Amino acid sequence: MLNPGPSKFSSPASPLPSHELKILQEFIHHQNVQIIGEINPSRRKEIMLSNFFKSHKNQTVKIRIQCREQWKEILAKTDAVGRDFVILTTLFTKYWIPFRTIDTAEQPYDQVNIPHQQHQQVVYDEELKQKILLQFGKTVSQKDFLKQQFFEQTLAGHMRSLIKNKVIVETNILRTRGKIMDVNEHVIQLKDTESCSSIEWKDMLWIQKQRFM
C-alpha cells in the first residue's frame, strides 16, 4: 500500500464553513472596535467612523454635517479612508471630509448592500511587485493608491499631493475657492485670481473638487 505522505495543503483556519467563519470574524472585529472605543473615548467617534467607512468601501453612504446652522447631506460612494478623514465621490464631485465634522453616517435603506470584498480579482503586476519588494519607500511614495493601501495618511498629509489643484473649502463662516498653494499641519493656503487665504484645519468642514475637469 502506497503511503501518500504529508498533505500538500494547509489545514483549514477553522472547522466552521467559510460563510459562518466570515460572520464570526466580522462579529469579533466589531466587538474589538467597540472595546477600543470604550478604552479610548476621545477617539471613539474617529474609530467608529473609520470602521464604518472601511466596511462600506465602494458602497453608497449618506453623511450629515452641520454647516452654518443648516444640515448638509452628502450621498456618495466611499472611495478611500484615511487616519482622520474619508474620501467620498459622486459622478462629478470628490469630497475630503474630516471625521470630526460628521454628525451621522449610514447606508441608505434603498441602496443595495453589497459586502466589500477583501479579495478582489486584480491584474497581477509582476514589475510592481518587484519594485515594492526591492524599493518599497520610493515606490509607495510615488503612487497615491499605494499610500492609501499601506499607510493611513492624515488629511493634511494627503492634501500635499493636491498642491496646484483647484478646490473649494467649506467652513462654518464661508466657502472659499482657489488653487492649493501650500499645506502644513495647521493651515491650508489657497490662491484665487485676486487674493490668497489661509484656512485653519480646525475650521474646515470639508474640501471638494470637481472631477473630470
XYZ file of C-alpha atoms in Angstrom:
213
model
C 0.000 0.000 0.000
C 1.388 3.365 -1.016
C 1.972 5.983 1.629
C 0.535 9.275 0.338
C 2.860 11.209 2.617
C 2.082 14.538 4.230
C -0.657 16.691 2.723
C 0.457 19.485 0.418
C -2.380 21.688 1.642
C -2.507 23.594 4.910
C -5.175 22.815 7.476
C -8.317 24.978 7.355
C -8.274 28.048 9.615
C -11.441 26.884 11.363
C -13.758 23.848 11.444
C -16.614 26.240 10.564
C -17.872 26.629 6.992
C -16.338 29.651 5.269
C -19.526 31.741 5.361
C -20.001 31.121 9.095
C -16.335 31.888 9.749
C -16.658 35.206 7.918
C -19.692 36.193 10.016
C -17.838 35.230 13.212
C -14.737 37.202 12.192
C -16.831 40.294 11.404
C -18.588 39.978 14.780
C -15.265 39.676 16.642
C -13.862 42.664 14.740
C -16.936 44.752 15.600
C -16.627 43.814 19.277
C -12.916 44.709 19.258
C -13.713 48.116 17.755
C -16.310 48.706 20.497
C -13.773 47.798 23.190
C -11.093 50.063 21.716
C -13.604 52.922 21.605
C -14.503 52.400 25.261
C -10.839 52.293 26.298
C -10.038 55.458 24.332
C -13.227 57.608 24.458
C -11.522 60.667 22.953
C -11.039 58.710 19.713
C -14.257 56.712 19.853
C -16.029 58.704 17.129
C -12.997 58.541 14.839
C -12.595 54.774 15.373
C -16.279 54.027 14.781
C -16.464 56.133 11.613
C -13.243 54.647 10.262
C -14.620 51.142 10.808
C -17.959 52.070 9.184
C -16.413 53.511 6.023
C -13.896 50.675 5.665
C -16.740 48.157 5.847
C -18.635 50.136 3.177
C -15.790 50.613 0.705
C -17.083 51.333 -2.820
C -20.647 51.456 -1.470
C -23.040 54.395 -1.336
C -23.307 56.068 2.059
C -25.126 59.120 3.378
C -23.499 61.506 5.828
C -24.810 64.594 7.567
C -22.778 67.676 8.510
C -23.915 70.864 10.222
C -22.900 73.881 8.136
C -23.875 77.466 9.002
C -26.901 76.436 11.106
C -28.163 74.079 8.418
C -27.730 70.391 7.775
C -25.805 69.347 4.694
C -26.385 65.799 3.451
C -23.927 64.129 1.087
C -24.859 60.935 -0.747
C -21.764 59.407 -2.332
C -19.569 56.328 -2.603
C -16.746 55.595 -0.184
C -13.537 55.945 -2.172
C -10.790 55.800 0.478
C -10.357 56.052 4.251
C -7.512 57.936 5.904
C -6.436 58.239 9.508
C -8.755 61.156 10.288
C -10.873 61.580 7.151
C -12.829 59.848 4.418
C -12.899 60.459 0.661
C -16.354 60.270 -0.927
C -17.132 60.578 -4.637
C -20.139 61.296 -6.805
C -20.185 61.329 -10.588
C -18.913 64.921 -10.745
C -17.533 65.741 -7.269
C -14.904 64.403 -4.891
C -15.120 65.211 -1.162
C -12.467 65.072 1.568
C -14.284 65.066 4.915
C -12.710 65.005 8.404
C -14.322 62.536 10.787
C -14.748 65.259 13.420
C -17.245 67.190 11.233
C -19.513 64.214 10.503
C -22.642 64.117 12.647
C -24.118 60.863 11.287
C -23.119 58.258 8.701
C -25.339 55.495 7.371
C -26.082 53.359 4.373
C -29.377 54.477 2.789
C -32.100 51.850 3.102
C -32.822 51.965 -0.644
C -29.214 51.171 -1.588
C -28.180 47.589 -2.325
C -25.809 46.415 0.385
C -23.099 44.540 -1.496
C -20.443 43.439 1.013
C -16.978 44.797 0.366
C -14.833 42.002 -0.970
C -11.460 41.850 0.718
C -10.080 39.610 -2.015
C -10.876 41.092 -5.391
C -9.671 39.867 -8.743
C -6.943 42.247 -9.882
C -4.446 42.434 -12.696
C -1.230 40.944 -11.365
C 1.685 43.301 -11.955
C 4.978 41.431 -11.578
C 7.044 44.587 -12.168
C 5.171 46.475 -9.434
C 5.650 43.546 -7.064
C 9.418 43.606 -7.635
C 9.562 47.383 -7.087
C 7.643 47.081 -3.807
C 9.917 44.288 -2.620
C 13.171 45.986 -3.591
C 12.328 49.727 -3.360
C 9.359 49.904 -1.022
C 9.656 53.501 0.210
C 10.376 55.045 -3.174
C 7.702 53.037 -4.999
C 4.885 53.645 -2.496
C 5.674 57.356 -2.113
C 5.196 57.909 -5.851
C 1.689 56.419 -6.094
C -1.347 57.692 -4.158
C -3.245 54.394 -4.325
C -0.259 52.606 -2.739
C -0.039 55.208 0.020
C -3.707 54.568 0.830
C -3.082 50.813 0.734
C -0.071 50.738 3.074
C -0.490 53.886 5.203
C -3.395 55.736 6.752
C -2.495 59.329 5.902
C -3.783 62.349 7.752
C -5.878 64.808 5.787
C -3.094 67.396 5.841
C -0.574 64.850 4.600
C -2.869 63.687 1.814
C -3.582 67.255 0.669
C 0.090 67.845 -0.067
C -0.337 65.638 -3.130
C -3.019 68.045 -4.424
C -0.945 71.220 -4.436
C -1.749 73.336 -7.539
C -5.226 71.755 -7.789
C -8.338 73.938 -7.694
C -10.653 73.128 -4.805
C -13.489 74.517 -2.697
C -13.024 74.654 1.075
C -16.159 74.886 3.192
C -16.187 76.360 6.705
C -18.918 77.468 9.091
C -18.273 81.053 8.026
C -17.771 80.973 4.264
C -16.957 78.974 1.157
C -13.525 79.633 -0.356
C -12.433 78.718 -3.877
C -8.850 78.655 -5.052
C -5.749 76.743 -6.012
C -3.902 74.930 -3.218
C -0.548 76.687 -2.812
C 0.749 75.231 0.447
C -0.251 72.816 3.198
C 1.080 72.334 6.714
C -0.218 70.763 9.904
C -2.110 73.940 10.857
C -3.474 75.553 7.672
C -4.202 75.092 4.000
C -3.344 78.064 1.771
C -5.435 78.879 -1.289
C -4.958 81.434 -4.057
C -7.555 82.702 -6.491
C -7.189 85.348 -9.197
C -7.253 88.272 -6.754
C -6.184 87.147 -3.299
C -4.646 84.498 -1.053
C -6.270 82.981 2.007
C -5.213 80.662 4.816
C -7.782 78.346 6.381
C -7.080 76.503 9.618
C -7.813 72.797 9.616
C -9.898 73.113 12.786
C -12.298 75.458 10.969
C -12.646 73.394 7.807
C -15.771 71.263 7.349
C -14.870 69.622 4.039
C -12.925 70.078 0.816
C -14.425 69.345 -2.571
C -13.084 69.175 -6.097
C -14.782 68.774 -9.437
C -13.950 65.521 -11.209
C -13.151 65.111 -14.916
C -12.026 68.721 -15.192
